[in-house]
Every structure is written in C-alpha cells, then in structure tokens.
C-alpha cells in the first residue's frame, strides 16, 4: 500500500509531530509511506535522513513570507509552491493523508482542485487537528459559533492565525464547496467535538474518530517521581508568553504561592521568580521527558488546544494532571480512560484541590499511578495509532 502524507511542517510538535509519527509508523509496518511538508523548521534538509521526506518550499522562501503577510492583512494564502512536486508524489499513491494545510505555504483553492483532479482510485483523508476545515479563515474557534451561519461576520480577527481584515464570508463558501467536490474524501479527527462539527457541515462525508498517539516506548524507563513535602509542577508550550496557550495571570498567581514550576518553552515571562525553573525550548524528547519526570503535576491551562499532545506526554511521564476548563483538556481527561486529573477554575479552587484528601492520596499512590502510566503506554502507542488507521484503510 502506497501512502502520501502532507502537512505544513516536518519537525515542530503538535499536528506535525503526529503526522511524522504516523509516517514513520506506516513504514515500520511495511507500507510505502512518503511525507511532503511545506517546509522544515529548526533543521536544514541535510539534517533529515529520511529519504522519503520531501519539502515543497524553502524554509526562507519568498512565497512563505508573502503568504505570511497576506494572512496578517486578510487571512488568506495567495501563493502555492510549484504544484509539480505535489503531482509527482501523488503518482501511484493509494491513499493521500492531509494534515494541517494552512499556515503560510499552500493556497487551498489550487490544492483542492488538484486533489479533485488526481483523486481517481485514491482514498483522500483529511485529518482535522483543528477547526480550519469548517471555518472561513481561522483554525481555533474558541467559543465562536459564527461558522454555523457561514462566517457571515467575523468578530474575532485575533483568532489564530490572526488577521487585520477578514474576508472569511467569501472564503467560507468557497472552501466548503471545494472540499465537498473532492471524490473519495473522508475526515478523521482525534476530537469528538470536532467530529460533531464536521458532521454538521459535511453530513454526506464519512467522519471517523481516531485518538492521537506518540512514541510511548521512550517513556518505558521513566520512574514516577516519589512525592516530597514540596510539590513541583510543569508548564510546557512552544511560546510560554502566548496567552490562550497559557493562562498567564493564573500561572503567575500560582507562582506567588511559592510553588516550584518547571517551564519548558521560549519567551518565559516568569524568569524573575526564584521558584520558576526555566529550561527554555527543548526539541530533544529525552531531555523533555526527563524534566517532566521531575514534576509531580502537569499544569494545563490552554483554552485553544483541541487535543493536547503535551497532556498525553505528561500522562506517560506519570504526572498528575491539573487542568482548567477547555475542550482540549476534556477530550483527554474524560475520554475512554479515566486518567488522574483535577479540574480547577481559579486560584482559590486550585488551592482547595491540592489540599484535598483525594489529591494527597493519589499523589502517594504510586501503584495506581504506575498502572495508569502503563495503560497510557498502550492506549497512546504508535502501534495502536497505526492499527486504527490501518483498520480504516
């Protein structure tokens, strides 16, 4: 079976990490899998040894820069890379899996028309890591419901990816009609709520729920931290200063309690606090996991994640999870498995939780925590992820 995966990036967390993990898992299972990324981040092409990985645009390409500018002004990618490389990779492919297609590299109109033209005898899978497929512009809808009316009047130009002016009303209908015109198209999403949104907009298109997975094998030798009198927490995000990804006010209030927090990510605004341990941005998974294992709890305060890989990683590292109300947190903490998690809404509620008998008992119950850690190894493993896709094929 020949597979082509397409995504914006090759080596930068989140959806790109899931797409790359799948690609590598397909090859390990004996499929012939190729991967096309818009561009590479943090590494040169020479650093990537996988001969089945291709790039459509140069990392510093002028089209990427121009698309970035056009997005900032009207929220649209005008330019596409040379379509020949995409067409060449589509030849003899049985399945084409499209992950993130937005973010400054691909004009969706050109690409969807190409998919329609080349889709004969191929399965086309759109993996909805976010809400982009059913909005006129943005990928993160937060609490906005205007997409249900066709993005008639966008009042949230600050939603990712942000823009100065919005033409989402025009783009919405264009995008929906083009997607509906692609034969043999199916949707996959790791999030139930995104699946339900997709069914609302595309009632005649198959939609499947497939939970994300990670390389859980690298967690096998991680020892769960035995509790001490001082609780240690961890917060991780590519950019710690990004409000929405991190509730900056709430984290600062927790720091003022004197609790120790490990920060993994760039632009940490809390470096002046003596109890804030700044590790900077870390791409090396072994180093990242080592820091996670030094914490008792993982703090998840994002309002915009749809299915947070960082929470999965923290569960596999044996962390207790403390989270604020969000769809992304609920998808994981209230899914098929009941992980050790505690919802809180503000500082007073946070203090109540960490003083509660249940929290204290769970913290010292290493047998239970180890059991759940091993359950996570199986549930979020690459083998299970690939098998679920294989069942769809």
mmCIF file of C-alpha atoms in Angstrom:
data_model
loop_
_atom_site.group_PDB
_atom_site.id
_atom_site.type_symbol
_atom_site.label_atom_id
_atom_site.label_comp_id
_atom_site.label_asym_id
_atom_site.label_seq_id
_atom_site.Cartn_x
_atom_site.Cartn_y
_atom_site.Cartn_z
ATOM 1 C CA UNK A 1 0.000 0.000 0.000
ATOM 2 C CA UNK A 2 1.425 3.393 -1.046
ATOM 3 C CA UNK A 3 0.691 6.366 1.214
ATOM 4 C CA UNK A 4 1.440 10.083 0.880
ATOM 5 C CA UNK A 5 1.141 12.299 3.971
ATOM 6 C CA UNK A 6 1.007 16.088 3.557
ATOM 7 C CA UNK A 7 1.468 18.660 6.325
ATOM 8 C CA UNK A 8 2.767 22.169 6.870
ATOM 9 C CA UNK A 9 5.850 21.271 8.899
ATOM 10 C CA UNK A 10 8.009 18.211 9.395
ATOM 11 C CA UNK A 11 9.601 18.732 12.778
ATOM 12 C CA UNK A 12 7.723 21.063 15.061
ATOM 13 C CA UNK A 13 5.423 19.493 17.674
ATOM 14 C CA UNK A 14 1.639 19.301 17.666
ATOM 15 C CA UNK A 15 -0.035 18.161 14.441
ATOM 16 C CA UNK A 16 3.309 17.942 12.626
ATOM 17 C CA UNK A 17 4.575 15.576 15.311
ATOM 18 C CA UNK A 18 1.511 13.345 14.906
ATOM 19 C CA UNK A 19 1.851 13.395 11.092
ATOM 20 C CA UNK A 20 5.534 12.454 11.256
ATOM 21 C CA UNK A 21 4.884 9.729 13.841
ATOM 22 C CA UNK A 22 2.236 8.199 11.574
ATOM 23 C CA UNK A 23 4.531 8.353 8.540
ATOM 24 C CA UNK A 24 7.321 6.573 10.400
ATOM 25 C CA UNK A 25 4.857 4.041 11.820
ATOM 26 C CA UNK A 26 3.500 3.243 8.352
ATOM 27 C CA UNK A 27 6.988 2.482 7.073
ATOM 28 C CA UNK A 28 7.762 0.338 10.129
ATOM 29 C CA UNK A 29 4.626 -1.688 9.352
ATOM 30 C CA UNK A 30 5.767 -2.328 5.790
ATOM 31 C CA UNK A 31 3.731 0.286 3.935
ATOM 32 C CA UNK A 32 5.440 2.508 1.372
ATOM 33 C CA UNK A 33 4.926 5.908 3.001
ATOM 34 C CA UNK A 34 6.169 9.279 1.729
ATOM 35 C CA UNK A 35 5.883 12.611 3.526
ATOM 36 C CA UNK A 36 5.547 16.053 1.945
ATOM 37 C CA UNK A 37 5.988 19.046 4.231
ATOM 38 C CA UNK A 38 5.544 22.669 3.307
ATOM 39 C CA UNK A 39 8.845 23.422 4.940
ATOM 40 C CA UNK A 40 11.221 22.370 7.692
ATOM 41 C CA UNK A 41 11.563 24.224 10.970
ATOM 42 C CA UNK A 42 14.707 24.375 13.136
ATOM 43 C CA UNK A 43 16.663 21.938 10.957
ATOM 44 C CA UNK A 44 18.137 22.081 7.492
ATOM 45 C CA UNK A 45 17.105 19.494 4.938
ATOM 46 C CA UNK A 46 20.547 17.928 5.291
ATOM 47 C CA UNK A 47 19.752 17.114 8.935
ATOM 48 C CA UNK A 48 16.786 14.963 7.907
ATOM 49 C CA UNK A 49 17.927 11.470 6.935
ATOM 50 C CA UNK A 50 14.567 10.073 5.867
ATOM 51 C CA UNK A 51 14.805 9.682 2.089
ATOM 52 C CA UNK A 52 11.010 9.620 1.794
ATOM 53 C CA UNK A 53 10.596 13.148 3.188
ATOM 54 C CA UNK A 54 10.210 15.980 0.688
ATOM 55 C CA UNK A 55 9.784 19.751 1.016
ATOM 56 C CA UNK A 56 7.624 21.899 -1.217
ATOM 57 C CA UNK A 57 9.127 25.283 -0.351
ATOM 58 C CA UNK A 58 12.392 26.584 1.000
ATOM 59 C CA UNK A 59 12.350 27.451 4.706
ATOM 60 C CA UNK A 60 13.123 31.082 3.833
ATOM 61 C CA UNK A 61 11.183 31.060 0.569
ATOM 62 C CA UNK A 62 9.651 34.292 -0.671
ATOM 63 C CA UNK A 63 6.211 32.672 -1.119
ATOM 64 C CA UNK A 64 6.118 31.709 2.563
ATOM 65 C CA UNK A 65 6.950 35.289 3.539
ATOM 66 C CA UNK A 66 4.351 36.746 1.165
ATOM 67 C CA UNK A 67 1.698 34.320 2.428
ATOM 68 C CA UNK A 68 2.559 35.333 5.991
ATOM 69 C CA UNK A 69 1.986 38.978 5.083
ATOM 70 C CA UNK A 70 -1.272 38.263 3.244
ATOM 71 C CA UNK A 71 -2.500 36.246 6.225
ATOM 72 C CA UNK A 72 -1.740 39.119 8.555
ATOM 73 C CA UNK A 73 -3.715 41.504 6.318
ATOM 74 C CA UNK A 74 -6.713 39.480 5.053
ATOM 75 C CA UNK A 75 -6.241 35.932 6.410
ATOM 76 C CA UNK A 76 -5.511 34.115 3.163
ATOM 77 C CA UNK A 77 -2.663 32.199 1.489
ATOM 78 C CA UNK A 78 -2.346 33.601 -2.036
ATOM 79 C CA UNK A 79 0.626 31.591 -3.227
ATOM 80 C CA UNK A 80 1.420 27.899 -3.608
ATOM 81 C CA UNK A 81 4.688 26.072 -4.260
ATOM 82 C CA UNK A 82 5.268 24.558 -7.679
ATOM 83 C CA UNK A 83 2.462 22.025 -7.997
ATOM 84 C CA UNK A 84 4.664 19.631 -9.977
ATOM 85 C CA UNK A 85 6.354 18.216 -6.870
ATOM 86 C CA UNK A 86 2.921 17.523 -5.339
ATOM 87 C CA UNK A 87 1.618 15.928 -8.544
ATOM 88 C CA UNK A 88 4.726 13.767 -8.887
ATOM 89 C CA UNK A 89 4.363 12.458 -5.337
ATOM 90 C CA UNK A 90 0.685 11.635 -5.915
ATOM 91 C CA UNK A 91 1.535 9.229 -8.743
ATOM 92 C CA UNK A 92 0.828 5.578 -7.811
ATOM 93 C CA UNK A 93 -0.378 6.533 -4.314
ATOM 94 C CA UNK A 94 -3.343 4.597 -2.937
ATOM 95 C CA UNK A 95 -4.003 6.920 -0.006
ATOM 96 C CA UNK A 96 -3.335 10.643 0.478
ATOM 97 C CA UNK A 97 -3.492 11.860 4.079
ATOM 98 C CA UNK A 98 -3.694 15.625 4.560
ATOM 99 C CA UNK A 99 -2.853 17.025 7.966
ATOM 100 C CA UNK A 100 -2.507 20.798 8.506
ATOM 101 C CA UNK A 101 -2.815 22.578 5.160
ATOM 102 C CA UNK A 102 -2.999 26.171 6.404
ATOM 103 C CA UNK A 103 -0.211 28.412 7.731
ATOM 104 C CA UNK A 104 1.618 30.259 5.010
ATOM 105 C CA UNK A 105 2.508 27.761 2.324
ATOM 106 C CA UNK A 106 -0.461 26.489 0.329
ATOM 107 C CA UNK A 107 -3.328 28.183 -1.484
ATOM 108 C CA UNK A 108 -6.192 25.835 -0.625
ATOM 109 C CA UNK A 109 -8.146 26.562 -3.825
ATOM 110 C CA UNK A 110 -5.293 25.375 -6.043
ATOM 111 C CA UNK A 111 -4.615 22.357 -3.855
ATOM 112 C CA UNK A 112 -8.243 21.196 -3.565
ATOM 113 C CA UNK A 113 -8.679 21.454 -7.339
ATOM 114 C CA UNK A 114 -5.527 19.369 -7.771
ATOM 115 C CA UNK A 115 -6.867 16.764 -5.325
ATOM 116 C CA UNK A 116 -10.148 16.620 -7.224
ATOM 117 C CA UNK A 117 -8.257 16.144 -10.487
ATOM 118 C CA UNK A 118 -5.942 13.418 -9.130
ATOM 119 C CA UNK A 119 -8.259 11.607 -6.726
ATOM 120 C CA UNK A 120 -9.472 8.838 -9.053
ATOM 121 C CA UNK A 121 -8.829 5.425 -7.430
ATOM 122 C CA UNK A 122 -7.339 7.076 -4.337
ATOM 123 C CA UNK A 123 -8.558 7.434 -0.752
ATOM 124 C CA UNK A 124 -8.320 11.053 0.410
ATOM 125 C CA UNK A 125 -8.182 11.510 4.196
ATOM 126 C CA UNK A 126 -8.340 14.949 5.812
ATOM 127 C CA UNK A 127 -7.110 14.813 9.416
ATOM 128 C CA UNK A 128 -8.816 17.636 11.310
ATOM 129 C CA UNK A 129 -6.398 18.531 14.091
ATOM 130 C CA UNK A 130 -8.285 21.830 14.454
ATOM 131 C CA UNK A 131 -11.380 23.599 13.088
ATOM 132 C CA UNK A 132 -9.909 25.062 9.884
ATOM 133 C CA UNK A 133 -11.866 22.764 7.542
ATOM 134 C CA UNK A 134 -15.209 24.296 8.526
ATOM 135 C CA UNK A 135 -14.375 27.983 9.004
ATOM 136 C CA UNK A 136 -13.713 30.762 6.538
ATOM 137 C CA UNK A 137 -10.294 31.560 7.951
ATOM 138 C CA UNK A 138 -9.279 30.557 11.469
ATOM 139 C CA UNK A 139 -8.125 27.221 12.870
ATOM 140 C CA UNK A 140 -9.001 27.894 16.514
ATOM 141 C CA UNK A 141 -12.659 28.826 17.026
ATOM 142 C CA UNK A 142 -12.683 29.119 20.853
ATOM 143 C CA UNK A 143 -16.342 29.836 21.694
ATOM 144 C CA UNK A 144 -17.264 31.395 18.344
ATOM 145 C CA UNK A 145 -20.366 29.941 16.644
ATOM 146 C CA UNK A 146 -20.474 32.212 13.584
ATOM 147 C CA UNK A 147 -19.100 29.353 11.441
ATOM 148 C CA UNK A 148 -22.506 27.668 11.880
ATOM 149 C CA UNK A 149 -24.025 30.553 9.874
ATOM 150 C CA UNK A 150 -21.254 30.607 7.256
ATOM 151 C CA UNK A 151 -18.804 33.033 8.913
ATOM 152 C CA UNK A 152 -21.080 35.909 7.875
ATOM 153 C CA UNK A 153 -19.449 38.462 10.143
ATOM 154 C CA UNK A 154 -16.084 37.650 11.698
ATOM 155 C CA UNK A 155 -15.729 39.392 15.052
ATOM 156 C CA UNK A 156 -12.587 37.516 16.065
ATOM 157 C CA UNK A 157 -9.819 38.553 13.696
ATOM 158 C CA UNK A 158 -7.413 37.906 16.577
ATOM 159 C CA UNK A 159 -8.125 34.150 16.469
ATOM 160 C CA UNK A 160 -5.287 32.025 15.143
ATOM 161 C CA UNK A 161 -3.983 32.697 12.590
ATOM 162 C CA UNK A 162 -4.793 36.339 13.313
ATOM 163 C CA UNK A 163 -5.502 38.905 10.613
ATOM 164 C CA UNK A 164 -6.166 42.640 10.241
ATOM 165 C CA UNK A 165 -9.194 42.345 7.949
ATOM 166 C CA UNK A 166 -11.390 39.300 7.352
ATOM 167 C CA UNK A 167 -12.826 38.032 4.069
ATOM 168 C CA UNK A 168 -13.991 34.833 5.779
ATOM 169 C CA UNK A 169 -17.577 35.102 4.454
ATOM 170 C CA UNK A 170 -16.292 34.717 0.874
ATOM 171 C CA UNK A 171 -13.640 32.155 1.778
ATOM 172 C CA UNK A 172 -16.040 30.015 3.819
ATOM 173 C CA UNK A 173 -18.377 29.097 0.980
ATOM 174 C CA UNK A 174 -15.503 28.678 -1.442
ATOM 175 C CA UNK A 175 -13.666 26.290 0.899
ATOM 176 C CA UNK A 176 -16.733 24.226 1.820
ATOM 177 C CA UNK A 177 -17.811 23.809 -1.824
ATOM 178 C CA UNK A 178 -14.318 22.793 -2.935
ATOM 179 C CA UNK A 179 -13.983 20.229 -0.142
ATOM 180 C CA UNK A 180 -17.400 18.767 -0.993
ATOM 181 C CA UNK A 181 -16.297 18.424 -4.627
ATOM 182 C CA UNK A 182 -13.373 16.076 -3.812
ATOM 183 C CA UNK A 183 -14.362 12.442 -4.513
ATOM 184 C CA UNK A 184 -13.444 9.651 -2.086
ATOM 185 C CA UNK A 185 -12.896 12.146 0.735
ATOM 186 C CA UNK A 186 -13.107 11.158 4.410
ATOM 187 C CA UNK A 187 -12.439 13.084 7.616
ATOM 188 C CA UNK A 188 -10.529 11.878 10.666
ATOM 189 C CA UNK A 189 -10.163 13.761 13.934
ATOM 190 C CA UNK A 190 -8.796 12.921 17.394
ATOM 191 C CA UNK A 191 -11.534 15.063 18.990
ATOM 192 C CA UNK A 192 -15.185 14.096 19.366
ATOM 193 C CA UNK A 193 -16.347 17.697 19.314
ATOM 194 C CA UNK A 194 -14.545 18.393 16.042
ATOM 195 C CA UNK A 195 -16.082 15.226 14.574
ATOM 196 C CA UNK A 196 -19.545 16.510 15.504
ATOM 197 C CA UNK A 197 -18.810 19.929 13.962
ATOM 198 C CA UNK A 198 -17.598 18.273 10.752
ATOM 199 C CA UNK A 199 -20.758 16.136 10.514
ATOM 200 C CA UNK A 200 -22.829 19.289 10.791
ATOM 201 C CA UNK A 201 -21.095 20.941 7.833
ATOM 202 C CA UNK A 202 -20.404 17.784 5.779
ATOM 203 C CA UNK A 203 -23.384 15.487 6.503
ATOM 204 C CA UNK A 204 -22.660 13.277 3.477
ATOM 205 C CA UNK A 205 -18.959 12.724 4.227
ATOM 206 C CA UNK A 206 -17.618 9.924 6.407
ATOM 207 C CA UNK A 207 -16.111 11.182 9.679
ATOM 208 C CA UNK A 208 -14.058 8.888 11.970
ATOM 209 C CA UNK A 209 -12.693 9.412 15.465
ATOM 210 C CA UNK A 210 -9.068 8.278 15.855
ATOM 211 C CA UNK A 211 -7.242 9.341 19.002
ATOM 212 C CA UNK A 212 -3.708 10.666 18.586
ATOM 213 C CA UNK A 213 -0.654 8.693 19.625
ATOM 214 C CA UNK A 214 3.015 9.260 20.385
ATOM 215 C CA UNK A 215 6.187 7.216 20.657
ATOM 216 C CA UNK A 216 5.448 5.824 24.118
ATOM 217 C CA UNK A 217 8.446 3.460 24.058
ATOM 218 C CA UNK A 218 10.770 6.285 25.100
ATOM 219 C CA UNK A 219 8.879 6.564 28.421
ATOM 220 C CA UNK A 220 9.409 2.943 29.475
ATOM 221 C CA UNK A 221 12.367 3.653 31.745
ATOM 222 C CA UNK A 222 10.922 6.794 33.309
ATOM 223 C CA UNK A 223 10.429 6.472 37.058
ATOM 224 C CA UNK A 224 7.477 8.278 38.544
ATOM 225 C CA UNK A 225 8.658 10.945 40.958
ATOM 226 C CA UNK A 226 8.125 9.981 44.557
ATOM 227 C CA UNK A 227 6.355 12.824 46.369
ATOM 228 C CA UNK A 228 8.243 15.039 48.794
ATOM 229 C CA UNK A 229 6.953 17.788 51.059
ATOM 230 C CA UNK A 230 7.367 20.299 48.232
ATOM 231 C CA UNK A 231 5.107 19.932 45.191
ATOM 232 C CA UNK A 232 6.688 20.530 41.799
ATOM 233 C CA UNK A 233 4.712 21.459 38.684
ATOM 234 C CA UNK A 234 5.470 21.714 34.969
ATOM 235 C CA UNK A 235 4.169 24.024 32.226
ATOM 236 C CA UNK A 236 5.192 23.490 28.604
ATOM 237 C CA UNK A 237 4.418 25.352 25.398
ATOM 238 C CA UNK A 238 6.450 26.403 22.367
ATOM 239 C CA UNK A 239 5.934 30.049 23.414
ATOM 240 C CA UNK A 240 5.180 30.463 27.127
ATOM 241 C CA UNK A 241 4.188 34.111 26.601
ATOM 242 C CA UNK A 242 1.289 33.158 24.281
ATOM 243 C CA UNK A 243 -1.826 33.992 26.259
ATOM 244 C CA UNK A 244 -4.512 31.486 25.355
ATOM 245 C CA UNK A 245 -1.990 28.663 25.188
ATOM 246 C CA UNK A 246 -1.038 29.555 28.765
ATOM 247 C CA UNK A 247 -3.231 31.386 31.283
ATOM 248 C CA UNK A 248 -0.528 33.867 32.251
ATOM 249 C CA UNK A 249 -2.439 35.532 35.088
ATOM 250 C CA UNK A 250 -3.326 32.219 36.719
ATOM 251 C CA UNK A 251 0.208 30.825 36.442
ATOM 252 C CA UNK A 252 1.595 33.997 37.989
ATOM 253 C CA UNK A 253 -0.827 33.691 40.901
ATOM 254 C CA UNK A 254 0.315 30.098 41.474
ATOM 255 C CA UNK A 255 3.955 31.195 41.407
ATOM 256 C CA UNK A 256 3.183 33.801 44.073
ATOM 257 C CA UNK A 257 2.170 30.943 46.365
ATOM 258 C CA UNK A 258 5.837 29.918 46.347
ATOM 259 C CA UNK A 259 5.238 26.648 44.483
ATOM 260 C CA UNK A 260 8.008 25.412 42.201
ATOM 261 C CA UNK A 261 7.161 25.341 38.471
ATOM 262 C CA UNK A 262 9.340 23.978 35.659
ATOM 263 C CA UNK A 263 8.857 25.898 32.405
ATOM 264 C CA UNK A 264 9.640 24.324 29.020
ATOM 265 C CA UNK A 265 9.388 26.784 26.121
ATOM 266 C CA UNK A 266 10.719 30.070 24.814
ATOM 267 C CA UNK A 267 9.847 33.622 25.970
ATOM 268 C CA UNK A 268 9.112 32.714 29.584
ATOM 269 C CA UNK A 269 7.752 35.908 31.218
ATOM 270 C CA UNK A 270 8.232 34.471 34.732
ATOM 271 C CA UNK A 271 12.014 34.090 34.812
ATOM 272 C CA UNK A 272 12.391 36.652 37.591
ATOM 273 C CA UNK A 273 10.559 34.398 40.078
ATOM 274 C CA UNK A 274 13.005 32.348 42.185
ATOM 275 C CA UNK A 275 10.637 29.348 42.142
ATOM 276 C CA UNK A 276 10.334 29.432 38.329
ATOM 277 C CA UNK A 277 12.793 26.967 36.786
ATOM 278 C CA UNK A 278 13.363 27.981 33.187
ATOM 279 C CA UNK A 279 14.508 25.231 30.792
ATOM 280 C CA UNK A 280 13.920 27.123 27.546
ATOM 281 C CA UNK A 281 12.625 25.498 24.370
ATOM 282 C CA UNK A 282 13.615 21.811 24.137
ATOM 283 C CA UNK A 283 13.297 19.759 20.961
ATOM 284 C CA UNK A 284 15.153 16.704 22.310
ATOM 285 C CA UNK A 285 12.437 14.335 23.576
ATOM 286 C CA UNK A 286 14.715 12.580 26.078
ATOM 287 C CA UNK A 287 15.564 15.904 27.749
ATOM 288 C CA UNK A 288 11.915 16.976 27.641
ATOM 289 C CA UNK A 289 10.749 13.766 29.313
ATOM 290 C CA UNK A 290 13.478 13.990 31.929
ATOM 291 C CA UNK A 291 12.142 17.389 33.014
ATOM 292 C CA UNK A 292 8.540 16.122 33.060
ATOM 293 C CA UNK A 293 9.600 13.271 35.340
ATOM 294 C CA UNK A 294 10.974 15.790 37.860
ATOM 295 C CA UNK A 295 7.449 17.181 38.386
ATOM 296 C CA UNK A 296 4.548 15.812 40.407
ATOM 297 C CA UNK A 297 1.878 17.573 38.345
ATOM 298 C CA UNK A 298 1.450 18.950 34.869
ATOM 299 C CA UNK A 299 -0.423 22.268 34.645
ATOM 300 C CA UNK A 300 -2.587 22.608 31.524
ATOM 301 C CA UNK A 301 -4.306 25.981 31.167
ATOM 302 C CA UNK A 302 -4.679 26.250 27.383
ATOM 303 C CA UNK A 303 -8.021 27.456 26.061
ATOM 304 C CA UNK A 304 -7.270 26.781 22.399
ATOM 305 C CA UNK A 305 -5.873 23.230 22.101
ATOM 306 C CA UNK A 306 -8.256 20.712 20.571
ATOM 307 C CA UNK A 307 -6.332 17.583 21.636
ATOM 308 C CA UNK A 308 -3.188 18.399 23.568
ATOM 309 C CA UNK A 309 -0.158 16.203 22.846
ATOM 310 C CA UNK A 310 1.559 17.794 25.860
ATOM 311 C CA UNK A 311 -1.051 16.288 28.203
ATOM 312 C CA UNK A 312 -0.563 12.833 26.652
ATOM 313 C CA UNK A 313 3.186 13.163 27.209
ATOM 314 C CA UNK A 314 2.672 14.227 30.825
ATOM 315 C CA UNK A 315 0.380 11.242 31.490
ATOM 316 C CA UNK A 316 3.026 8.907 30.034
ATOM 317 C CA UNK A 317 5.619 10.525 32.293
ATOM 318 C CA UNK A 318 3.474 9.662 35.319
ATOM 319 C CA UNK A 319 2.366 13.207 36.118
ATOM 320 C CA UNK A 320 -0.897 14.024 37.797
ATOM 321 C CA UNK A 321 -2.787 16.426 35.515
ATOM 322 C CA UNK A 322 -4.286 19.694 36.753
ATOM 323 C CA UNK A 323 -6.322 21.472 34.102
ATOM 324 C CA UNK A 324 -8.631 24.397 33.561
ATOM 325 C CA UNK A 325 -11.901 24.061 31.670
ATOM 326 C CA UNK A 326 -11.351 23.585 27.928
ATOM 327 C CA UNK A 327 -12.454 21.264 25.129
ATOM 328 C CA UNK A 328 -8.865 20.086 24.640
ATOM 329 C CA UNK A 329 -8.495 19.017 28.261
ATOM 330 C CA UNK A 330 -11.923 17.351 28.399
ATOM 331 C CA UNK A 331 -11.200 15.278 25.280
ATOM 332 C CA UNK A 332 -8.318 13.565 27.071
ATOM 333 C CA UNK A 333 -9.230 13.642 30.753
ATOM 334 C CA UNK A 334 -12.806 12.402 30.204
ATOM 335 C CA UNK A 335 -12.165 10.055 27.294
ATOM 336 C CA UNK A 336 -12.122 6.240 27.143
ATOM 337 C CA UNK A 337 -9.634 6.149 30.028
ATOM 338 C CA UNK A 338 -10.003 7.983 33.323
ATOM 339 C CA UNK A 339 -6.577 9.451 33.974
ATOM 340 C CA UNK A 340 -5.600 11.055 37.271
ATOM 341 C CA UNK A 341 -6.718 14.620 36.726
ATOM 342 C CA UNK A 342 -8.174 17.511 38.652
ATOM 343 C CA UNK A 343 -10.091 20.411 37.153
ATOM 344 C CA UNK A 344 -9.763 23.838 38.716
ATOM 345 C CA UNK A 345 -11.139 27.222 37.683
ATOM 346 C CA UNK A 346 -9.209 29.813 39.670
ATOM 347 C CA UNK A 347 -6.509 30.228 42.295
ATOM 348 C CA UNK A 348 -8.776 29.540 45.286
ATOM 349 C CA UNK A 349 -10.099 26.412 43.623
ATOM 350 C CA UNK A 350 -6.513 25.345 42.820
ATOM 351 C CA UNK A 351 -5.539 25.665 46.486
ATOM 352 C CA UNK A 352 -8.603 23.656 47.528
ATOM 353 C CA UNK A 353 -7.683 20.844 45.113
ATOM 354 C CA UNK A 354 -4.062 20.441 46.234
ATOM 355 C CA UNK A 355 -5.174 20.405 49.877
ATOM 356 C CA UNK A 356 -7.904 17.809 49.272
ATOM 357 C CA UNK A 357 -7.662 14.257 50.631
ATOM 358 C CA UNK A 358 -8.191 12.767 47.168
ATOM 359 C CA UNK A 359 -5.272 14.685 45.682
ATOM 360 C CA UNK A 360 -2.990 13.737 48.579
ATOM 361 C CA UNK A 361 -3.973 10.058 48.361
ATOM 362 C CA UNK A 362 -3.487 9.956 44.582
ATOM 363 C CA UNK A 363 -0.120 11.670 44.905
ATOM 364 C CA UNK A 364 1.326 8.970 47.168
ATOM 365 C CA UNK A 365 -0.416 6.050 45.418
ATOM 366 C CA UNK A 366 2.499 5.118 43.156
ATOM 367 C CA UNK A 367 0.969 1.716 42.386
ATOM 368 C CA UNK A 368 -2.119 3.312 40.833
ATOM 369 C CA UNK A 369 -0.080 5.948 39.040
ATOM 370 C CA UNK A 370 2.232 3.295 37.578
ATOM 371 C CA UNK A 371 -0.762 1.233 36.441
ATOM 372 C CA UNK A 372 -2.280 4.222 34.632
ATOM 373 C CA UNK A 373 1.103 5.077 33.128
ATOM 374 C CA UNK A 374 1.305 1.605 31.547
ATOM 375 C CA UNK A 375 -2.276 1.939 30.311
ATOM 376 C CA UNK A 376 -1.243 5.188 28.626
ATOM 377 C CA UNK A 377 1.747 3.453 27.008
ATOM 378 C CA UNK A 378 -0.670 1.073 25.294
ATOM 379 C CA UNK A 379 -3.518 3.481 24.544
ATOM 380 C CA UNK A 380 -1.304 6.180 23.022
ATOM 381 C CA UNK A 381 1.268 3.917 21.361
ATOM 382 C CA UNK A 382 2.326 4.267 17.730
ATOM 383 C CA UNK A 383 1.279 0.647 17.132
ATOM 384 C CA UNK A 384 -2.273 1.388 18.249
ATOM 385 C CA UNK A 385 -2.383 4.630 16.246
ATOM 386 C CA UNK A 386 -1.181 2.942 13.051
ATOM 387 C CA UNK A 387 -3.507 -0.008 13.629
ATOM 388 C CA UNK A 388 -6.503 2.322 13.911
ATOM 389 C CA UNK A 389 -5.580 3.939 10.592
ATOM 390 C CA UNK A 390 -4.966 0.525 9.071
ATOM 391 C CA UNK A 391 -8.480 -0.522 10.094
ATOM 392 C CA UNK A 392 -9.847 2.500 8.244
ATOM 393 C CA UNK A 393 -7.841 1.604 5.151
#
